[in-house]
Short mmCIF file of C-alpha atoms and ligand atoms in Angstrom, two decimals:
data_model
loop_
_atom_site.label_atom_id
_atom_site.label_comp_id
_atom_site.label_asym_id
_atom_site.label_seq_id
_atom_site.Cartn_x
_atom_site.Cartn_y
_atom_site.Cartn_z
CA UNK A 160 222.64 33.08 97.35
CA UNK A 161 220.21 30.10 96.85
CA UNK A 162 220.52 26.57 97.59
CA UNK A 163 220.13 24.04 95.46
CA UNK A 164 219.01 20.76 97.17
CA UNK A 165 218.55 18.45 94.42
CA UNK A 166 216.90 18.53 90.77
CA UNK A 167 214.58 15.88 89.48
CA UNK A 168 214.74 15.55 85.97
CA UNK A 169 211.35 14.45 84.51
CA UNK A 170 211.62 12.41 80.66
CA UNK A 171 207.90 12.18 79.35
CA UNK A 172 207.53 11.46 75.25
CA UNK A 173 206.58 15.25 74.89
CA UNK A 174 208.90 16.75 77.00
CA UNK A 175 212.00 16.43 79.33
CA UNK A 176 212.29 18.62 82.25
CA UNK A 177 214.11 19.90 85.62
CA UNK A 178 212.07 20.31 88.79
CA UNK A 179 214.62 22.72 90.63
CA UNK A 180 214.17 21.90 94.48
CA UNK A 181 215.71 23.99 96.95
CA UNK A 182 215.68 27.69 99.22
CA UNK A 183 215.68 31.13 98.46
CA UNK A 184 215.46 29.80 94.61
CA UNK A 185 212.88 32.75 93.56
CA UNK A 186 215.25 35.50 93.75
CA UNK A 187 217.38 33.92 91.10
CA UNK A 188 214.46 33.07 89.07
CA UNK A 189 216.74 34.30 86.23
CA UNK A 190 219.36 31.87 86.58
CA UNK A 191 216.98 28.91 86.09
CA UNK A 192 215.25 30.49 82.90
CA UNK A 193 218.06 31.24 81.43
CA UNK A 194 219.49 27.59 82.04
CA UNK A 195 216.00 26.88 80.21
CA UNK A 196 216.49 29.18 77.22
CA UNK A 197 213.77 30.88 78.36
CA UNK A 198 213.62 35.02 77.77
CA UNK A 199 211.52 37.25 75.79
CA UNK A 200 207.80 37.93 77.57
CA UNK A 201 206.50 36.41 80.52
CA UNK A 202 203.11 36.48 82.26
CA UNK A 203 203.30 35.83 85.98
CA UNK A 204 199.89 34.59 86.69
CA UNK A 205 199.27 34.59 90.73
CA UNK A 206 197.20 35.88 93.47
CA UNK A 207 197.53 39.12 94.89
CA UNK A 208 198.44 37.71 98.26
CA UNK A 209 201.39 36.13 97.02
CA UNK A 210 202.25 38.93 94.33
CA UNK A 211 202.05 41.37 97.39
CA UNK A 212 204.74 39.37 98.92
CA UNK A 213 206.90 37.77 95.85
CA UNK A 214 206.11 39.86 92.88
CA UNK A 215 208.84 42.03 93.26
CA UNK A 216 211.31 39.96 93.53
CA UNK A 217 210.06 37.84 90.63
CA UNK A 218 210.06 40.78 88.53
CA UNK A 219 213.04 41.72 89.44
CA UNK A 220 214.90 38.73 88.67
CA UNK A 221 213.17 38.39 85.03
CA UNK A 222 213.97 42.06 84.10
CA UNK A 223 217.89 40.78 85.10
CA UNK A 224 217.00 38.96 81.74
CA UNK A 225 216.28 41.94 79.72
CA UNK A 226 212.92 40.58 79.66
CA UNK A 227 209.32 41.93 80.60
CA UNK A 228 206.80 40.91 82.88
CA UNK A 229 203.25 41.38 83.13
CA UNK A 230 201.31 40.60 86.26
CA UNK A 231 198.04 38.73 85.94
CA UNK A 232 195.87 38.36 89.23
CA UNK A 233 193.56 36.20 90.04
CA UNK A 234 191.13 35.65 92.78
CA UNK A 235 191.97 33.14 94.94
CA UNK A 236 189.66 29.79 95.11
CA UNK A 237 188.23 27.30 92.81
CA UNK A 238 185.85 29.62 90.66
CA UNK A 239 189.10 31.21 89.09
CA UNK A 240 189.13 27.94 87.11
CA UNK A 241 186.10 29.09 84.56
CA UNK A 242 186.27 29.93 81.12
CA UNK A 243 185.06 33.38 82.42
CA UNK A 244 188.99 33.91 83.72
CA UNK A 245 190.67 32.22 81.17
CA UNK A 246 189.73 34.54 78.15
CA UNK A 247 190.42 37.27 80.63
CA UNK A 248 193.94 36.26 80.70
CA UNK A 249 193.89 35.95 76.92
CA UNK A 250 192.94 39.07 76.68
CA UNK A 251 195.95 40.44 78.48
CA UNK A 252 198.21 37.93 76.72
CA UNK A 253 196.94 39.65 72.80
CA UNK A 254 196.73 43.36 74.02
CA UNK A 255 200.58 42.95 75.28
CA UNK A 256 201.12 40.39 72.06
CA UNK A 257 202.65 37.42 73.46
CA UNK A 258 203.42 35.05 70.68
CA UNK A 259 204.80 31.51 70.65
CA UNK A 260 208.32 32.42 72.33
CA UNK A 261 206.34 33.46 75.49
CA UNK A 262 206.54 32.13 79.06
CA UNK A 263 203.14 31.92 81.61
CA UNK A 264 204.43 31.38 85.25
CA UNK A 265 202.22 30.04 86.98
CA UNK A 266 203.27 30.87 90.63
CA UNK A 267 201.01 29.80 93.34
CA UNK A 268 199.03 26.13 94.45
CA UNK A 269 196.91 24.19 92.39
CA UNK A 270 194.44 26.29 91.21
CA UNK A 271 196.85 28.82 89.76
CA UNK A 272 198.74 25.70 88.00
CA UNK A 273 195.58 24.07 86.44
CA UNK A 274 194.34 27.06 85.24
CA UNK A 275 197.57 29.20 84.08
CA UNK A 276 198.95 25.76 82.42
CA UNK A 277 195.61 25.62 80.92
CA UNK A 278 196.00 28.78 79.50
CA UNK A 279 200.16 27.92 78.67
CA UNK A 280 198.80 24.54 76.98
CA UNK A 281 196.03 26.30 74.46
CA UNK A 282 197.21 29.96 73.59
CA UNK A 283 199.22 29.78 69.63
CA UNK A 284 198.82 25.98 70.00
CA UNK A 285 201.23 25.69 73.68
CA UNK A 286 203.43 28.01 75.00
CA UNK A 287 206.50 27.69 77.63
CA UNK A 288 205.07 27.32 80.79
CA UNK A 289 206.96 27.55 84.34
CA UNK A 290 205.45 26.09 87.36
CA UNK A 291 206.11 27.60 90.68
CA UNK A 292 204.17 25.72 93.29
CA UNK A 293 203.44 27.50 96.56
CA UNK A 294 201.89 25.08 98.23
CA UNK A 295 203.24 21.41 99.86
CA UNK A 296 200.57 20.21 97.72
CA UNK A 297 201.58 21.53 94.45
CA UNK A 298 205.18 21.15 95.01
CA UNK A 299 204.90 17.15 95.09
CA UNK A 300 201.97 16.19 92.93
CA UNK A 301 200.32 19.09 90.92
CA UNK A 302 203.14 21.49 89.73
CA UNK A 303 204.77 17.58 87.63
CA UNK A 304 202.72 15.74 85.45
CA UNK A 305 201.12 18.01 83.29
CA UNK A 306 197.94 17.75 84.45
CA UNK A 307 195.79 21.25 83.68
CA UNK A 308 192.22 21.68 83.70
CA UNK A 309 189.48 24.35 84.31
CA UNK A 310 185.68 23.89 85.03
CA UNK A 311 182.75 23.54 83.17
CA UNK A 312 179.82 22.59 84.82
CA UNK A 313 182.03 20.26 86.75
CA UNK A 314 185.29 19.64 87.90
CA UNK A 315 188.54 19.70 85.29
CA UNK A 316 185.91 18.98 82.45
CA UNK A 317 188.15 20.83 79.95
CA UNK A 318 191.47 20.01 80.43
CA UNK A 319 195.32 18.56 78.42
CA UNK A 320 198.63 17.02 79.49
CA UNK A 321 200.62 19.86 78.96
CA UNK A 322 204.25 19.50 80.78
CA UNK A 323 206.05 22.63 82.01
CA UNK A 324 209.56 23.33 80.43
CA UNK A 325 210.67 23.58 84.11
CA UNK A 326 209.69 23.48 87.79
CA UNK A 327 210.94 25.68 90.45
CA UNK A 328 210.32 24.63 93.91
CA UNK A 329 211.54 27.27 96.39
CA UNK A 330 210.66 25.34 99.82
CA UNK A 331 211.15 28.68 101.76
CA UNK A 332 207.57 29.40 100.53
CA UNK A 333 206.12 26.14 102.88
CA UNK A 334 207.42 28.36 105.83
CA UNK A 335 204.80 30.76 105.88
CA UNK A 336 202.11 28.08 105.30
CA UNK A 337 199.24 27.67 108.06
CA UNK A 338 200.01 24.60 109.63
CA UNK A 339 196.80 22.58 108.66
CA UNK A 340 197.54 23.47 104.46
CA UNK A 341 201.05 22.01 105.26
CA UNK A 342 199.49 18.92 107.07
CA UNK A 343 197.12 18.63 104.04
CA UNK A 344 200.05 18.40 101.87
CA UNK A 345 201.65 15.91 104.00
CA UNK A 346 198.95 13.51 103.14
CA UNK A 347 200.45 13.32 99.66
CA UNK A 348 203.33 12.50 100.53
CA UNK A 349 202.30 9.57 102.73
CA UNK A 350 200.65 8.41 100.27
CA UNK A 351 203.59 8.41 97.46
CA UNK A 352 205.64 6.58 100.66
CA UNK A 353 202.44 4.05 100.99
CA UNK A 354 202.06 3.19 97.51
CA UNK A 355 205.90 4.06 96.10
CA UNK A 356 208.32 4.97 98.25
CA UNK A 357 208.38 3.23 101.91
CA UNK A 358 211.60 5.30 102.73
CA UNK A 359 209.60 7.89 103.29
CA UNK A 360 206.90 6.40 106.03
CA UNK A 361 210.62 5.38 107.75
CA UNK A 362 211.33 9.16 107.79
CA UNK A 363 207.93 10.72 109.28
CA UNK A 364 207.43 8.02 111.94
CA UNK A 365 211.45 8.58 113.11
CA UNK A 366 212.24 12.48 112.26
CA UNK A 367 211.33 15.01 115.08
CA UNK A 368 208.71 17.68 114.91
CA UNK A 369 208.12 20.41 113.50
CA UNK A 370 210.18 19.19 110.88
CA UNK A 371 213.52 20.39 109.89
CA UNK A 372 213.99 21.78 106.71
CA UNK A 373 216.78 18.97 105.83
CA UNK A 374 213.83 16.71 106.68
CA UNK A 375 211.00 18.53 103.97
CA UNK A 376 214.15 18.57 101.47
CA UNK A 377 214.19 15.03 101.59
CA UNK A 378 210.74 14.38 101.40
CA UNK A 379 210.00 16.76 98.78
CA UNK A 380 212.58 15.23 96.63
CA UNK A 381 211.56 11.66 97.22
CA UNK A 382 207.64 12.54 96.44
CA UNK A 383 209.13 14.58 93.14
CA UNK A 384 210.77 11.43 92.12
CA UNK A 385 207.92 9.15 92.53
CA UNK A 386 205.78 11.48 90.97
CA UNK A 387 208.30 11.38 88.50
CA UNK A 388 208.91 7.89 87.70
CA UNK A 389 205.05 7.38 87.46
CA UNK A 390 204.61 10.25 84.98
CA UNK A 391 207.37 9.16 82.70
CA UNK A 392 206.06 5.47 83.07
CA UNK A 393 202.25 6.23 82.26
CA UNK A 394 202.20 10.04 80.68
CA UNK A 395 198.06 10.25 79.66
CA UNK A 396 196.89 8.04 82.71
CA UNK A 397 196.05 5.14 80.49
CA UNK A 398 197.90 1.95 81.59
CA UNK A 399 196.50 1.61 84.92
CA UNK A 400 200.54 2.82 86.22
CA UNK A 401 199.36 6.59 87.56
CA UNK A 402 196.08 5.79 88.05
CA UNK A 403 198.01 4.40 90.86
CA UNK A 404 198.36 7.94 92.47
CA UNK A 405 194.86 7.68 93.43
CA UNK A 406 195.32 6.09 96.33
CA UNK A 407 193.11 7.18 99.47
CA UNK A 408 191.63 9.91 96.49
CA UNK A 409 188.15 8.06 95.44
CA UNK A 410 186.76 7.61 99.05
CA UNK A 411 188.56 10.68 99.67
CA UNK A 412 187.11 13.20 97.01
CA UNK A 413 183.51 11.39 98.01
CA UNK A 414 184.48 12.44 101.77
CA UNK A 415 185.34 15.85 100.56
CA UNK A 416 182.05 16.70 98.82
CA UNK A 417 179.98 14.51 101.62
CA UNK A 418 181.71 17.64 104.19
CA UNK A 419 180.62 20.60 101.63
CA UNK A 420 184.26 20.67 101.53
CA UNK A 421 184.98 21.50 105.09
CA UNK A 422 187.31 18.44 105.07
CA UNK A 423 189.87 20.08 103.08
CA UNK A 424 191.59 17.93 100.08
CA UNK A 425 194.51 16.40 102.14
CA UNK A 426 192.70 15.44 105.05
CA UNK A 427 189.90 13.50 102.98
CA UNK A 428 192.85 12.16 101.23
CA UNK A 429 193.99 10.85 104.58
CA UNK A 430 190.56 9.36 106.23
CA UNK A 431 189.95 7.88 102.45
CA UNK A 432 193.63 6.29 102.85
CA UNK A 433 192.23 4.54 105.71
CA UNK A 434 189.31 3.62 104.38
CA UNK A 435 190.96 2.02 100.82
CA UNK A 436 193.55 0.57 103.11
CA UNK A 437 190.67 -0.86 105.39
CA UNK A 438 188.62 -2.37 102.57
CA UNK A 439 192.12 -3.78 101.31
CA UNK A 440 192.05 -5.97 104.62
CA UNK A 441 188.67 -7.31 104.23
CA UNK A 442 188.84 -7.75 100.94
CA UNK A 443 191.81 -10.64 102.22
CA UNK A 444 195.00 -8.74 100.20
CA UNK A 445 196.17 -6.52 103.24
CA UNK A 446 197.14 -7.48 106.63
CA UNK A 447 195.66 -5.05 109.15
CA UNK A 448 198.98 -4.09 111.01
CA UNK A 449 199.44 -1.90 107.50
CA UNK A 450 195.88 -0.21 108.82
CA UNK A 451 197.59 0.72 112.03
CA UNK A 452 201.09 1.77 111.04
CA UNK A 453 199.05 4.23 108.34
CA UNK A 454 196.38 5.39 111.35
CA UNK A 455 200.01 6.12 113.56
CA UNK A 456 201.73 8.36 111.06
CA UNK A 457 198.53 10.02 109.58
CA UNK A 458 197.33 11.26 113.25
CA UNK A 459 201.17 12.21 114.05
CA UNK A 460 200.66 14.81 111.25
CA UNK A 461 197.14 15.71 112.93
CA UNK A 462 195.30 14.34 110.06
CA UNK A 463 191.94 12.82 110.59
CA UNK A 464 191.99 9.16 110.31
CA UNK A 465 188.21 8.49 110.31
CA UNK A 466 184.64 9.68 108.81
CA UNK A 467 183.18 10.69 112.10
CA UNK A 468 180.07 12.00 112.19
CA UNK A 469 179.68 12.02 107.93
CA UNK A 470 176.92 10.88 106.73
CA UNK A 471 177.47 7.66 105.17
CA UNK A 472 175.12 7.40 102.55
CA UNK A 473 175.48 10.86 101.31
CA UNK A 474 179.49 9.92 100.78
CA UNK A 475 178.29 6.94 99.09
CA UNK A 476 176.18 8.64 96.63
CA UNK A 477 178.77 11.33 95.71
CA UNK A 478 180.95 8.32 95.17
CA UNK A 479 178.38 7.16 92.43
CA UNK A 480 179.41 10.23 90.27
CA UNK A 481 183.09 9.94 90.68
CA UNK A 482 185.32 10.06 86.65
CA UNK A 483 187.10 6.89 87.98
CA UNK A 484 183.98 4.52 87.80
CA UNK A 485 184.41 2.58 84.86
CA UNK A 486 181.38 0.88 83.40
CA UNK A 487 179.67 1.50 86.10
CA UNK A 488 181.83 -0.13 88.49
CA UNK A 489 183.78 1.13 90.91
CA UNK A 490 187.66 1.08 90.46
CA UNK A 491 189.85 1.61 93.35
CA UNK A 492 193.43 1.17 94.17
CA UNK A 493 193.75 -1.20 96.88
CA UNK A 494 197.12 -2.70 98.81
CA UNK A 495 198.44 -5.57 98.82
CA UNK A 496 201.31 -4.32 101.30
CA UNK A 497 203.66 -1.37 101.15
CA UNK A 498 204.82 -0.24 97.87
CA UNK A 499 202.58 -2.76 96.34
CA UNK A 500 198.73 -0.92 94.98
CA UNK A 501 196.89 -2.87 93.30
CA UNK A 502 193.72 -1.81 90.61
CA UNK A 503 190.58 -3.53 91.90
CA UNK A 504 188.08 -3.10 89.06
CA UNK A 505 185.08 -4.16 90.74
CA UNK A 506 184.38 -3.07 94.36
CA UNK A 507 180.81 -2.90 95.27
CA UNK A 508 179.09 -0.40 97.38
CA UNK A 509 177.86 -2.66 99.52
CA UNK A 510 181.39 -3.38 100.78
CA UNK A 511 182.33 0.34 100.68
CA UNK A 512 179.25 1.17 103.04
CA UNK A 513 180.84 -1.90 105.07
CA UNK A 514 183.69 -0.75 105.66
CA UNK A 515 183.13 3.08 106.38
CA UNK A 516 180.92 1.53 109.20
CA UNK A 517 183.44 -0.43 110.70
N1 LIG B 254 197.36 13.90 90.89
C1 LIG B 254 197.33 12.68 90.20
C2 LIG B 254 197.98 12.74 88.86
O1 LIG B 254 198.66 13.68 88.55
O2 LIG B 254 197.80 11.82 88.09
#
């Protein structure tokens, strides 16, 4: 049988939806489409890796529907997201003549739900779209929202807000994880208990390690419902409410292309954490025992807490390209203390390449 932990229920203006967190939920798939309304096709769209594993059961537990399933592969790594892919899977979607009732389940981390709920958002106008995240990462921040995007001659170039009709989070699937994806997710979720939800920096500097699965429940659950709360609050990112959620990410994603990406997502979110949180003190909002409570809890996770042997000025100057400059200033979220970001519109780069110095 499965176990339910909890369900988050997320209410945007275009749609309202469960995010089903729990174990073993996969081999009832069924039970949460149908408690969706959801039958007739469906296109699991995954990588082989995880259909080798998974498939069968998923299949399984749709055809328990009376329902069909086709299986859509795709290679693993950011390239899948091209427009090369996409009308591949459109393709598959007219020659087995999906129509409007269809489901796309996009099972796997955040490639896989960018550009399968890319796919959901666009074919006959939007179809029903199920997110299963794989990943610690997508489970708390990618698989909600209704952020999807590919690439086109740069990152999530084309892109919508396109909510699922429903989120299935089967937290069995973090157990085979290698250890360093699972710390990368981590970083999320200190960063939802840094900006959001303080609870949770209570829970990972107090809970024994490796962490019991009572423990991730709880964790998951509480990053869901932040994620949540900021989605419903600020749907399209454009009252300065989830731009929030970027905490740690604009020196991060700087850090991250500075490394040629060998500084994977979650530990550049971590070191850029830091960083924002640095800046924060010397800007005069933050008091610098904040700094060393998020250093602590970061590098208790094994997550890097500092650029090292980066090249400065080559992080600056990916920073110059990054979306979230606005009139050519840069815009960071800053802290004023725990649970309380700030928007700082105007941060120069002479303070930035101050503080990565320091
Ligand atoms: N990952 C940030 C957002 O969904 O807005």
């Amino acid at each position: 049988m499965f176990r339910l932990i909890s369900t988050v229920q997320v209410k945007t203006c275009s749609k309202c939806y469960p995010v089903y967190i729990g174990f073993n939920l996969l081999d009832f798939l069924n039970v949460f489409l149908s408690r969706n309304d959801l039958k007739g096709k469906f296109a699991l769209v995954s990588h082989k890796s995880l259909i080798d594993i998974y498939g069968g059961k998923i299949i399984s537990s749709i055809n328990r529907l009376d329902s069909d399933a086709v299986i859509i592969d795709v290679p693993e790594g950011e390239e899948s997201k091209s427009l090369n892919v996409l009308t591949q899977i459109y393709d598959v979607l007219v020659n087995n003549r999906f129509d409007r009732w269809s489901t796309i389940i996009a099972f796997g981390g955040g490639v896989i739900g960018d550009l399968a709920g890319f796919t959901a958002a666009t074919f006959m106008r939007g179809i029903n779209l199920v997110q299963i995240p794989s990943t610690l990462l997508a489970q708390v921040d990618s698989s909600i929202g209704g952020k999807v995007a590919i690439n086109y001659r740069g990152k999530n170039i084309i892109g919508a807000f396109y909510q699922p009709n429903l989120v299935v989070t089967d937290l069995n699937l973090l157990k085979s994880l290698p250890i360093r994806e699972f710390n990368s997710g981590l970083a999320e979720v200190i960063k939802y208990g840094v900006v959001v939800d303080p609870q949770i920096l209570n829970i990972l500097e107090n809970c024994s390690k490796p962490l019991p699965d009572d423990v991730i429940a709880e964790l998951v659950t509480r990053s869901c419902n932040c994620k949540a709360r900021i989605v419903e609050a600020d749907e399209r990112d454009e009252k300065d409410i989830r731009i929030m959620l970027n905490f740690g990410h604009t020196i991060g994603h700087a850090i991250e292309a500075a490394s040629n990406f060998k500084i994977n997502h979650g530990e550049a979110i971590a070191i850029g954490m830091v960083y924002e949180a640095k800046l924060s003190v010397m800007l005069g909002f933050l008091d610098v025992d904040v700094v060393d409570r998020l250093i602590n809890i970061l590098s208790r996770f094994g997550l890097p807490t500092s650029v090292n042997q980066l090249d400065i000025e080559r992080i600056l100057s990916s920073l110059r390209y990054d979306k979230k400059i606005k009139h050519g200033k840069i815009r960071l979220i800053l802290l004023k203390s725990i649970g309380n970001p700030i928007v700082h519109d105007d941060v120069s780069i002479g303070s930035i390449r101050k503080v990565l110095k320091m």
